[in-house]
Short mmCIF file of C-alpha atoms in Angstrom, two decimals:
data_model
loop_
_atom_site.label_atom_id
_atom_site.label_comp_id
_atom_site.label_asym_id
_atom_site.label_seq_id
_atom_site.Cartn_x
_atom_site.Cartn_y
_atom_site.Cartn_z
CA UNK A 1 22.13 -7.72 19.80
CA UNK A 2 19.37 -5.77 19.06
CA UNK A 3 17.15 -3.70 21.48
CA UNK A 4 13.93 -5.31 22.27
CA UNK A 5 10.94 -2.97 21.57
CA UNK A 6 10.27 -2.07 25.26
CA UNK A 7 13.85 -1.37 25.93
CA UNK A 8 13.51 1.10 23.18
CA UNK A 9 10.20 2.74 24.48
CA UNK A 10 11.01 2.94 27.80
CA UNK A 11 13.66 5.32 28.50
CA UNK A 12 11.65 7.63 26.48
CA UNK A 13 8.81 7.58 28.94
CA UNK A 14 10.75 9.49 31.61
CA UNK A 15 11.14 13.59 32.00
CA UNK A 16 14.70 13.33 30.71
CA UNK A 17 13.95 11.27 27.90
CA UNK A 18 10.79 13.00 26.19
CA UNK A 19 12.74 16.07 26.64
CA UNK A 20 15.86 14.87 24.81
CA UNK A 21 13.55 13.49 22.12
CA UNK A 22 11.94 16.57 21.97
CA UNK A 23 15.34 18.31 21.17
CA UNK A 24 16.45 16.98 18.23
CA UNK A 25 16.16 18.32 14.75
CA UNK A 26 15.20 16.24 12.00
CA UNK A 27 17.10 12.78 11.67
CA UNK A 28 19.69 11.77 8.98
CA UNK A 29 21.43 9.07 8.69
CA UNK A 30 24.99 10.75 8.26
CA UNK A 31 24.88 13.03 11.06
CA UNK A 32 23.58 10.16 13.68
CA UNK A 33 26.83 8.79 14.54
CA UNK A 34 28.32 12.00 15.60
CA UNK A 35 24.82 12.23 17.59
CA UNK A 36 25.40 9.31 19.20
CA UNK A 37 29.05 11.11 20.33
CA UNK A 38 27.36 14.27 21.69
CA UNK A 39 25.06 12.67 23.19
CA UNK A 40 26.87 10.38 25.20
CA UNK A 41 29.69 13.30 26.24
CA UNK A 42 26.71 15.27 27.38
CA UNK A 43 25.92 12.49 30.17
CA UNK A 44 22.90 10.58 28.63
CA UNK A 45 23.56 7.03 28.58
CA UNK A 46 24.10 4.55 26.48
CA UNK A 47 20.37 3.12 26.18
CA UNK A 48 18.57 6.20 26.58
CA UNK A 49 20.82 7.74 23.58
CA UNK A 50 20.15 4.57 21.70
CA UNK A 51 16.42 4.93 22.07
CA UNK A 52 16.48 8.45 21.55
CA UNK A 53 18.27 7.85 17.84
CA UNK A 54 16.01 5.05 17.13
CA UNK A 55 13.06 7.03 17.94
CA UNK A 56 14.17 10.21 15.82
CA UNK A 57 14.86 7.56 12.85
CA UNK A 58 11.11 5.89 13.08
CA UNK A 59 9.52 9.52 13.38
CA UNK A 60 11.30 10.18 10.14
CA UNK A 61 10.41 7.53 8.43
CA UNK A 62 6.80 7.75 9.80
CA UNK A 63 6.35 11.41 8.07
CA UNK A 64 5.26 9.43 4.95
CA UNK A 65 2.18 7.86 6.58
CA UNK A 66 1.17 10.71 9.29
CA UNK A 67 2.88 13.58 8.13
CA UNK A 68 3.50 16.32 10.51
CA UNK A 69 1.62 14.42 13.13
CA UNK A 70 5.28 12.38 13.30
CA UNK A 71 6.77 14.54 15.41
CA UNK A 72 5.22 14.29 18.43
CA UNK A 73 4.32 10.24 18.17
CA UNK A 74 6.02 6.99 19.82
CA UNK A 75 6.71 4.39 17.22
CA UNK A 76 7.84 1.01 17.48
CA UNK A 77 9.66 -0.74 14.11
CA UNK A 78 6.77 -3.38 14.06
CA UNK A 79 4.43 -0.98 14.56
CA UNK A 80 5.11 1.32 11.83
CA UNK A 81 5.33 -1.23 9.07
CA UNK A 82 1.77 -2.58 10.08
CA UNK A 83 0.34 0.97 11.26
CA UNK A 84 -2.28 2.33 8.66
CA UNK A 85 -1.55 5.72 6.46
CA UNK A 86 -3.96 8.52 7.90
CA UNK A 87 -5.05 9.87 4.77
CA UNK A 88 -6.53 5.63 4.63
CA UNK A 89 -7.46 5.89 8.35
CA UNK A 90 -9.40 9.20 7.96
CA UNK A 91 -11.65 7.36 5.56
CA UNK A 92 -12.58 4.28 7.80
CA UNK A 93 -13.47 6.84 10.53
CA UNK A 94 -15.86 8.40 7.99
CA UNK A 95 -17.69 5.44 7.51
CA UNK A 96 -18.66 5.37 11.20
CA UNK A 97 -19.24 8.54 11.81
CA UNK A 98 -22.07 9.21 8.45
CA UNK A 99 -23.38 5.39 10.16
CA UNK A 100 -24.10 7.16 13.51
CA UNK A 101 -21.50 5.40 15.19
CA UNK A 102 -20.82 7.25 18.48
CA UNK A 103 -18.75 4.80 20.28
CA UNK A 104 -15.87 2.59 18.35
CA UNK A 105 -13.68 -0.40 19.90
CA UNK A 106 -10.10 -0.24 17.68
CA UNK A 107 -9.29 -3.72 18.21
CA UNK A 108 -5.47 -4.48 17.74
CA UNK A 109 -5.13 -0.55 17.63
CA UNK A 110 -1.18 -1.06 17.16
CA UNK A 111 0.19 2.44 17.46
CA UNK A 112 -3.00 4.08 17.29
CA UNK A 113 -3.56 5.28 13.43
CA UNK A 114 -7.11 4.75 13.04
CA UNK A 115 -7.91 5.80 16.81
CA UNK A 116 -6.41 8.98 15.91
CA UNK A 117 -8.70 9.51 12.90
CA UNK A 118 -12.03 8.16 14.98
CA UNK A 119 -11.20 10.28 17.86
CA UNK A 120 -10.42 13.68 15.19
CA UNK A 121 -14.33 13.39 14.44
CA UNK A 122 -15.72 13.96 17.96
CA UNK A 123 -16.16 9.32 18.43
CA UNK A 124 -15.51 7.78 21.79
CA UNK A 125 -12.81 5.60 21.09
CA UNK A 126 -11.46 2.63 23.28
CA UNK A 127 -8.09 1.58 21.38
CA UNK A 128 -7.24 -2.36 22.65
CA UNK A 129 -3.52 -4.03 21.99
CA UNK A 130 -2.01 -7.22 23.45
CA UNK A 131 1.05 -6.04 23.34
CA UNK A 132 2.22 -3.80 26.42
CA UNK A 133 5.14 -1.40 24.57
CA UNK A 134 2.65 -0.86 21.79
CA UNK A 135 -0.41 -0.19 24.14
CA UNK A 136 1.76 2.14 25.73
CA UNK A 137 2.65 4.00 22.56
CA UNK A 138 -0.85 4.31 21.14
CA UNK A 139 -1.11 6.09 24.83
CA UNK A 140 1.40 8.81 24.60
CA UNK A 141 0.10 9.13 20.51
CA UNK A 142 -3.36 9.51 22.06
CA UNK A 143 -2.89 12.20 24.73
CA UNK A 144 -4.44 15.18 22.93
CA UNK A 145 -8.11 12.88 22.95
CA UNK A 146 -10.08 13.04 25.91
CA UNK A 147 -12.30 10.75 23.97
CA UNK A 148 -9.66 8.46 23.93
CA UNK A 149 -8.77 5.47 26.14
CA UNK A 150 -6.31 3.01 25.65
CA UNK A 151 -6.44 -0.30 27.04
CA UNK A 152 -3.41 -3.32 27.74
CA UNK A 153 -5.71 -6.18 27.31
CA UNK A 154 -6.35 -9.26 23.95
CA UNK A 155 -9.06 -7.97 21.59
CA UNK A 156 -11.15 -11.15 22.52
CA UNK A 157 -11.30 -10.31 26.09
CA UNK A 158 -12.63 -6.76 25.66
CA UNK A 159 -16.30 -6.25 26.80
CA UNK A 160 -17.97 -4.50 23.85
CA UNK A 161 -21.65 -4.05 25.45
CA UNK A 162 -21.22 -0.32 25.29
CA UNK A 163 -19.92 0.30 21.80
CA UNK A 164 -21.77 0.76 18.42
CA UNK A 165 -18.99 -0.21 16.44
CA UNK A 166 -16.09 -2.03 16.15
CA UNK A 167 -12.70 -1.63 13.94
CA UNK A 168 -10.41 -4.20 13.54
CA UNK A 169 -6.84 -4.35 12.50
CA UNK A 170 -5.63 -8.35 12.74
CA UNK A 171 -2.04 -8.57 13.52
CA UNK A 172 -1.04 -10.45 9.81
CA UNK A 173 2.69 -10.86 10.92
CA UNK A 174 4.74 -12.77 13.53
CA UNK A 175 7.77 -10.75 15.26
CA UNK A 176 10.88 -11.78 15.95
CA UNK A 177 14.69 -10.83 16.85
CA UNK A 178 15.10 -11.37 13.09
CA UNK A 179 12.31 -9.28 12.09
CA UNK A 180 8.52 -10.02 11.06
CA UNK A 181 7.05 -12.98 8.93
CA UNK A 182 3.87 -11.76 7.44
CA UNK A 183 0.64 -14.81 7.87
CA UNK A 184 -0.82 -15.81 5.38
CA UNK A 185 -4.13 -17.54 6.84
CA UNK A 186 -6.81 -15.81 7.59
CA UNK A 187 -7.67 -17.60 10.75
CA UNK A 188 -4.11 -17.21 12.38
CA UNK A 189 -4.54 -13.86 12.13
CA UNK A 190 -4.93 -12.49 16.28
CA UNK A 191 -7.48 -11.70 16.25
CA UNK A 192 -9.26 -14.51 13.43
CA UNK A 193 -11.47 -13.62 10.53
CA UNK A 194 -14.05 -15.97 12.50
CA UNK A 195 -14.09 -13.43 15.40
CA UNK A 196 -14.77 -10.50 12.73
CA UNK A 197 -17.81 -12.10 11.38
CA UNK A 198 -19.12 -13.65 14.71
CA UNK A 199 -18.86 -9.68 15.56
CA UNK A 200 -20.72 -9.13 12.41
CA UNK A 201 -23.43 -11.53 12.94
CA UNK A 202 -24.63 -9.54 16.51
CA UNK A 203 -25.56 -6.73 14.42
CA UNK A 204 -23.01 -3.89 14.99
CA UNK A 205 -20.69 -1.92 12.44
CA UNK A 206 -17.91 -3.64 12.23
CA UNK A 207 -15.44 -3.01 9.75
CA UNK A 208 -11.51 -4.97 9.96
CA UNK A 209 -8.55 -4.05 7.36
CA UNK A 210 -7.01 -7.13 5.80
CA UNK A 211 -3.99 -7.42 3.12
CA UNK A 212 -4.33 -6.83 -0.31
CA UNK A 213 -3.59 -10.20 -1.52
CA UNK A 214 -6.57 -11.46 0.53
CA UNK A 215 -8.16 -14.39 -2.33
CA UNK A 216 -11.95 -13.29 -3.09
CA UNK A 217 -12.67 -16.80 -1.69
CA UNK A 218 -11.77 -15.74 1.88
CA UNK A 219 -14.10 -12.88 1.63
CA UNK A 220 -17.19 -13.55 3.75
CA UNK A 221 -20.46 -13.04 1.77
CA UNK A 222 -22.00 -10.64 3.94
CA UNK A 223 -20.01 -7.92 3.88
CA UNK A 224 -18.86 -5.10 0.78
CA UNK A 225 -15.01 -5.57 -0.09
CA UNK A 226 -12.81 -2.41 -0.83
CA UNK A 227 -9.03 -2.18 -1.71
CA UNK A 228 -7.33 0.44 -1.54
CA UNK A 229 -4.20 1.91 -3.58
CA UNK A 230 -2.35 4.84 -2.49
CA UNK A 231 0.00 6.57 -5.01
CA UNK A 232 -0.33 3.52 -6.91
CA UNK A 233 0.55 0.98 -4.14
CA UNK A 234 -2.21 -1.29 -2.70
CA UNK A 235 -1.99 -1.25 0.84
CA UNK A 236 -5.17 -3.24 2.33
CA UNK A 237 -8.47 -4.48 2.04
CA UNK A 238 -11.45 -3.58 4.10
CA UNK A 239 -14.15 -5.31 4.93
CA UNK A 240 -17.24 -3.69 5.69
CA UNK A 241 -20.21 -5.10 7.64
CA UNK A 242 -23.61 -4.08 8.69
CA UNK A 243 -24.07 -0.35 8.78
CA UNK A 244 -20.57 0.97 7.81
CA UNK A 245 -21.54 -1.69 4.30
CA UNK A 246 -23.01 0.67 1.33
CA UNK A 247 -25.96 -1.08 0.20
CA UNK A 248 -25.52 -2.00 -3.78
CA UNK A 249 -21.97 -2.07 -3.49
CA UNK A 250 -20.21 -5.56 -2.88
CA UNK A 251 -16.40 -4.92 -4.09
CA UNK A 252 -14.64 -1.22 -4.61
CA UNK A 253 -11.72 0.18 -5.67
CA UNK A 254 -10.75 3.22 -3.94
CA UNK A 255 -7.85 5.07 -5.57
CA UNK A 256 -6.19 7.67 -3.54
CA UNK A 257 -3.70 9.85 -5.96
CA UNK A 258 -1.96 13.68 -5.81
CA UNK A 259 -5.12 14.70 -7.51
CA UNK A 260 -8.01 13.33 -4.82
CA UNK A 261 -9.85 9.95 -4.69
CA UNK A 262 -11.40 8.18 -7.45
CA UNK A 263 -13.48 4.92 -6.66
CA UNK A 264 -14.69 2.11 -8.79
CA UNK A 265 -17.48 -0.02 -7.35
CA UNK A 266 -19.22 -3.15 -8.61
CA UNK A 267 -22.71 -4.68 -6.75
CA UNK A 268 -21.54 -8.35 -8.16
CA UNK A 269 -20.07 -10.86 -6.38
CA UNK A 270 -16.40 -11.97 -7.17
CA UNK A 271 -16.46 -13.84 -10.66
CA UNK A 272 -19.90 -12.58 -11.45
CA UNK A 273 -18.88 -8.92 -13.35
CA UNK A 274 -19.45 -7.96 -16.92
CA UNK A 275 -17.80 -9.53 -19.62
CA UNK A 276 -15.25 -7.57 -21.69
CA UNK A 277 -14.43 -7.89 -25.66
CA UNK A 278 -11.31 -9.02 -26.21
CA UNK A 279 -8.86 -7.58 -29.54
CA UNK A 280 -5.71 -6.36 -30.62
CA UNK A 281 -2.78 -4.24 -29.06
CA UNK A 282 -3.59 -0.92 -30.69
CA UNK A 283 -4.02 2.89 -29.88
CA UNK A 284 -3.16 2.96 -26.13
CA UNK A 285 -2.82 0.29 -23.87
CA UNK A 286 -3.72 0.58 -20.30
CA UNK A 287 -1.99 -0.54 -17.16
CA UNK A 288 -4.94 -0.55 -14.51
CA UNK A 289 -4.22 0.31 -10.66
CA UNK A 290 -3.92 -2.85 -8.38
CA UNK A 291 -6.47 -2.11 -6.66
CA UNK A 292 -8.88 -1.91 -9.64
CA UNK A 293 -7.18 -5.89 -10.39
CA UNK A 294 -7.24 -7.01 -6.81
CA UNK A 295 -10.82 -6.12 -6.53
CA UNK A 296 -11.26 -7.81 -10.15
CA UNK A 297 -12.74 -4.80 -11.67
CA UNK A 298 -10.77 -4.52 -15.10
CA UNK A 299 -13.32 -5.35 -17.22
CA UNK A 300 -15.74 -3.15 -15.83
CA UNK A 301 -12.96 -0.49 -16.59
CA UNK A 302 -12.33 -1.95 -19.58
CA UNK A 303 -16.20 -1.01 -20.15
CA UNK A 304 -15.52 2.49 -19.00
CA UNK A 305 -13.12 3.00 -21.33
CA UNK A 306 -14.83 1.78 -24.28
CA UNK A 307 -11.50 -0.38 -25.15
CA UNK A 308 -11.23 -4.20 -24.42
CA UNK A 309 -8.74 -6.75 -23.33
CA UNK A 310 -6.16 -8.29 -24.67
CA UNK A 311 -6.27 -11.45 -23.14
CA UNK A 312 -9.62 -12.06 -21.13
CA UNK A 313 -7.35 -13.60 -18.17
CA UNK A 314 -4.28 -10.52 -18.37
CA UNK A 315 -4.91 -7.14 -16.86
CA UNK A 316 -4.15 -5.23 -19.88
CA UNK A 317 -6.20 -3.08 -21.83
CA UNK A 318 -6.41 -1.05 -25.25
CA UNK A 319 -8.77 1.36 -26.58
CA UNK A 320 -8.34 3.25 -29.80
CA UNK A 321 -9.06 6.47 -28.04
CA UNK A 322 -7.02 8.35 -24.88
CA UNK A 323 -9.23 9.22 -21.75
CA UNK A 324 -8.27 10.47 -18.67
CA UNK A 325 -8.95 8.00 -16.02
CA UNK A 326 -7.51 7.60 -12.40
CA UNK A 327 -7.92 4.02 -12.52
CA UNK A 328 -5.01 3.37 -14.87
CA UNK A 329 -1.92 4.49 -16.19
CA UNK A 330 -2.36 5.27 -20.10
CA UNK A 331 0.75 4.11 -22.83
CA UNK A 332 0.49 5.16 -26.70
CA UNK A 333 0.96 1.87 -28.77
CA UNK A 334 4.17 2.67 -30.72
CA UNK A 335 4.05 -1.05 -32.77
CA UNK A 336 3.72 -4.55 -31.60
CA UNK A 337 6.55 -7.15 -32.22
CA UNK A 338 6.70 -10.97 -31.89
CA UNK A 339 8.65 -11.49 -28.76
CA UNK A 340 12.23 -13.00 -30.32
CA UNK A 341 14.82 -12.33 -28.17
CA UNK A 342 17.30 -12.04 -30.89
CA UNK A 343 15.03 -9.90 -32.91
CA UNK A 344 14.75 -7.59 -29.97
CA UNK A 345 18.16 -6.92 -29.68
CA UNK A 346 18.67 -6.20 -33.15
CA UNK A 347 15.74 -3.95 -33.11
CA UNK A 348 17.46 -1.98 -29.70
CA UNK A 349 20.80 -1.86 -31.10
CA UNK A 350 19.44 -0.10 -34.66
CA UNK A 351 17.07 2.53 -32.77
CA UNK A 352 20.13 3.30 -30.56
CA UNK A 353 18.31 2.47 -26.91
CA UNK A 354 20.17 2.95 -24.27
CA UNK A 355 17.21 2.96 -21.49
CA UNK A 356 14.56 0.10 -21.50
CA UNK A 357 11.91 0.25 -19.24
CA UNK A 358 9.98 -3.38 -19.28
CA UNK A 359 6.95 -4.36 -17.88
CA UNK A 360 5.25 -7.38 -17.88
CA UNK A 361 2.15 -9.53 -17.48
CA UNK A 362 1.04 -13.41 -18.42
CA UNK A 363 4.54 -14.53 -19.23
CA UNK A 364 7.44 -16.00 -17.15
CA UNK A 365 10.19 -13.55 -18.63
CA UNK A 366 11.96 -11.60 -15.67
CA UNK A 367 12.32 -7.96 -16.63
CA UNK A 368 15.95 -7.82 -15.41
CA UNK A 369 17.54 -10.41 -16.90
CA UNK A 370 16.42 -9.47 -20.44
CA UNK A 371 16.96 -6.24 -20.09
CA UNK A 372 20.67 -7.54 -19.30
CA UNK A 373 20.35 -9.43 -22.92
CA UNK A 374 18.89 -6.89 -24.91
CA UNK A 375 21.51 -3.87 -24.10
CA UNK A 376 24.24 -6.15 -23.28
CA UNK A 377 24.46 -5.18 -19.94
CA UNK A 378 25.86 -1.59 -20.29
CA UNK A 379 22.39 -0.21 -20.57
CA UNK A 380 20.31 1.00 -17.88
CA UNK A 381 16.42 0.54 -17.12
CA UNK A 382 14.95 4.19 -16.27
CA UNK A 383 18.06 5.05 -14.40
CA UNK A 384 20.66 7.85 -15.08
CA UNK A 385 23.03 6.80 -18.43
CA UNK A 386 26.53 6.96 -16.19
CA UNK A 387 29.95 7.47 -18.95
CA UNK A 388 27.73 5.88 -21.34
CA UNK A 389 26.56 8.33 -24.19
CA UNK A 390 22.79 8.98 -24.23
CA UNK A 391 20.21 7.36 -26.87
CA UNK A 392 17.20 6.63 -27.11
CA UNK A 393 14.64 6.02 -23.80
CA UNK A 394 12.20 2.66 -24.54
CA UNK A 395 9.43 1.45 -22.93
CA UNK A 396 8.08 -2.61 -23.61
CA UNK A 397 5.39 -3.84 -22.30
CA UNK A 398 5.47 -8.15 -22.33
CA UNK A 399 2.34 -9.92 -22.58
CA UNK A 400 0.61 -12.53 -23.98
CA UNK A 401 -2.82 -12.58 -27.14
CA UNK A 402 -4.07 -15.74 -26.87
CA UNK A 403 -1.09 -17.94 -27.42
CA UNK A 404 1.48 -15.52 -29.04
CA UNK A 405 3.80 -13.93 -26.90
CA UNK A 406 4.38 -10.16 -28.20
CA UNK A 407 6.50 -7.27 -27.39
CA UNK A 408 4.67 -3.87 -27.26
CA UNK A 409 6.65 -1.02 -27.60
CA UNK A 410 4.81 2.03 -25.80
CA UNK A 411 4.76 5.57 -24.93
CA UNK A 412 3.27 6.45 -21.21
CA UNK A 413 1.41 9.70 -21.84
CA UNK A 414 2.25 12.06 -19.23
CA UNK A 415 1.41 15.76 -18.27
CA UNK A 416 4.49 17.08 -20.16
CA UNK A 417 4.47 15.03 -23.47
CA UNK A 418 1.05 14.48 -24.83
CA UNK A 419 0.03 11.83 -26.85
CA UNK A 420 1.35 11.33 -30.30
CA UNK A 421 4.55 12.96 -29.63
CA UNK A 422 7.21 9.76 -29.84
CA UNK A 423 10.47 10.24 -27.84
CA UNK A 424 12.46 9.01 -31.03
CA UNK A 425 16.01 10.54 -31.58
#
């Protein structure tokens, strides 16, 4: 049976334990078992060398969302999945520091993420969580903050007479022995969108990070909306209220690539945006980031581009010329088929593919499974070629204009093959 979260935590909160944590080299995965030997022949017991392990395994993973800071942080498995990136937490702190926000309340602080990145920039900062392991985590994570307290208590209960603002991150899944169910409702979220806004409504900054599939009804009307992508994966939506709200700006897009941010901002409400022409697959076709489409800002890119859709309700978009734009990943239009299944395979078997890369958008096809049909199921899709001798590389992009379904063959234009230059045998 698995170890409950506090039996993992708290043999780590002793002299011996931090020290033997403190110890170990970096974890890997075929080196733990004889570890767990060592360890064990050495004297440590059985559920402080378990802890130990599992602790060394979570601050590995966790170097892709705090980096060096890893090393010398308490994690839980919950924790981490939920806990925000602190490149993403370093910009909500922003926001209440250029409002004048001296004081902050991180309400459902989980391991302590955006407390970090508040208390970095000189804020008082009292970090609440329900949950006693977790509290206790987001203390040991906070020890180099003065500014910091940490506090065992539900987000409702906390007295918040002495803060300027308040940041919020809902607990959106339910945990159990079998792992976490994510929520889907807004007001089963602990703590509900209802408390957010009745927060809002007494006037202080409040700002509360939601999940990216959060339907633009749901979004309260007082407040500016902005999702966020990082390295091309959306990981939340904020919602900003009061002070920490830009004035003018009531949905965003903030892109966060190896190249800096790039944001995309709209002052309409959901539904309300510029209309953009619709036409033909032609000269490249554009794939914009999810966060540009969750934030329903693709035809104001569209706009940007100077190109237009190809199907007013499908993300996809074409201009005749190439520009250089964060908000999207560009493809050269190679030709445009009718999508025919048996024509397809016929036309992979003559150019001699061997790798098919598919994407898709506004049809029910499943990548996989025609991929499977096209090559005959000894091809691969963007994967090394095995025994099998090397052809041609393919990309096809599945959509829908109007009512025809078509098959685009493309060309992504990257750093290292610009545009124009086909990767025909």
């Amino acid at each position: 049976m698995a170890q409950a979260p506090q039996d993992q935590i708290a043999p780590l909160l002793t002299p011996e334990g931090w020290e033997l944590l403190a110890s170990l080299g970096p974890y890997t995965e075929d080196g733990s078992f004889a570890l767990n030997s060592e360890l064990r022949k050495a004297g440590h017991s059985p559920e402080l060398v378990s802890a130990v392990l599992t602790q060394s395994r979570l601050r590995t993973r966790a170097e892709a969302k705090f980096g060096e800071f890893a090393r010398r942080m308490l994690f839980t498995q919950a924790g981490l999945e939920q806990a925000t990136r602190l490149t993403v937490a370093a910009r909500h702190a922003q926001r209440f520091a250029a409002a004048g926000v001296r004081h902050v309340a991180d309400l459902g602080c989980g391991l302590g993420a955006d407390s970090l990145a508040l208390a970095s920039l000189d804020l008082a900062v009292t970090a609440v969580d329900v949950d006693e392991t977790t509290a206790a985590c987001a203390t040991v994570n906070l020890i180099p903050f003065p500014n910091a307290t940490v506090v065992h208590a539900d987000a409702t209960d906390v007295p918040l007479e002495d803060v300027d603002g308040v940041w919020l991150d809902p607990a959106r899944r339910v945990t159990s022995s079998s792992g976490t169910r994510r929520i889907w409702d807004p007001e089963a979220f602990s703590p509900p969108l209802s408390f957010v806004e009745s927060l809002a409504a007494s006037g202080k900054a409040v700002g509360v990070k939601m999940g990216p599939g959060m339907p633009h009804e749901s979004v309260p009307q007082d407040c500016e909306a902005q999702w966020v992508s990082v390295a091309g994966d959306v990981t939340e939506v904020a919602l900003w209220f009061n002070a920490v709200s830009r004035p003018g700006v009531r949905r965003a897009a903030l892109v966060l690539g190896p190249e800096g941010a790039a944001e995309l901002t709209s002052g309409e409400d959901f539904g309300q945006g510029p209309e953009a022409p619709v036409g033909p697959a032609g000269g490249y076709l554009y794939e914009p980031d999810g966060a540009v489409i969750r934030a329903g800002l693709v035809a104001d890119l569209a706009l940007r581009l100077r190109g237009h859709l190809l199907d007013e309700h499908i993300a996809y978009i074409c201009s005749p010329a190439l520009a250089d734009t964060p908000f999207a990943r560009a493809y050269k239009v190679l030709q445009v088929m009718p999508y025919n299944v048996k024509a397809l395979k016929a036309w992979v078997k003559h150019e001699g593919i061997t790798v098919l890369d598919i994407k898709k958008r506004g049809t029910a096809v499943t990548p996989e499974e025609l991929r499977k049909q096209l090559l005959g199921g000894k091809g691969h899709g963007g994967k090394g070629q095995g025994n099998r001798k090397a052809g041609r590389t393919a990309t096809l992009v599945l959509t829908r204009i109007g009512e025809d379904r078509v098959a685009i063959e493309v060309e992504p234009v990257t750093a290292d093959r610009p545009a124009g230059v086909t990767a025909r045998g």
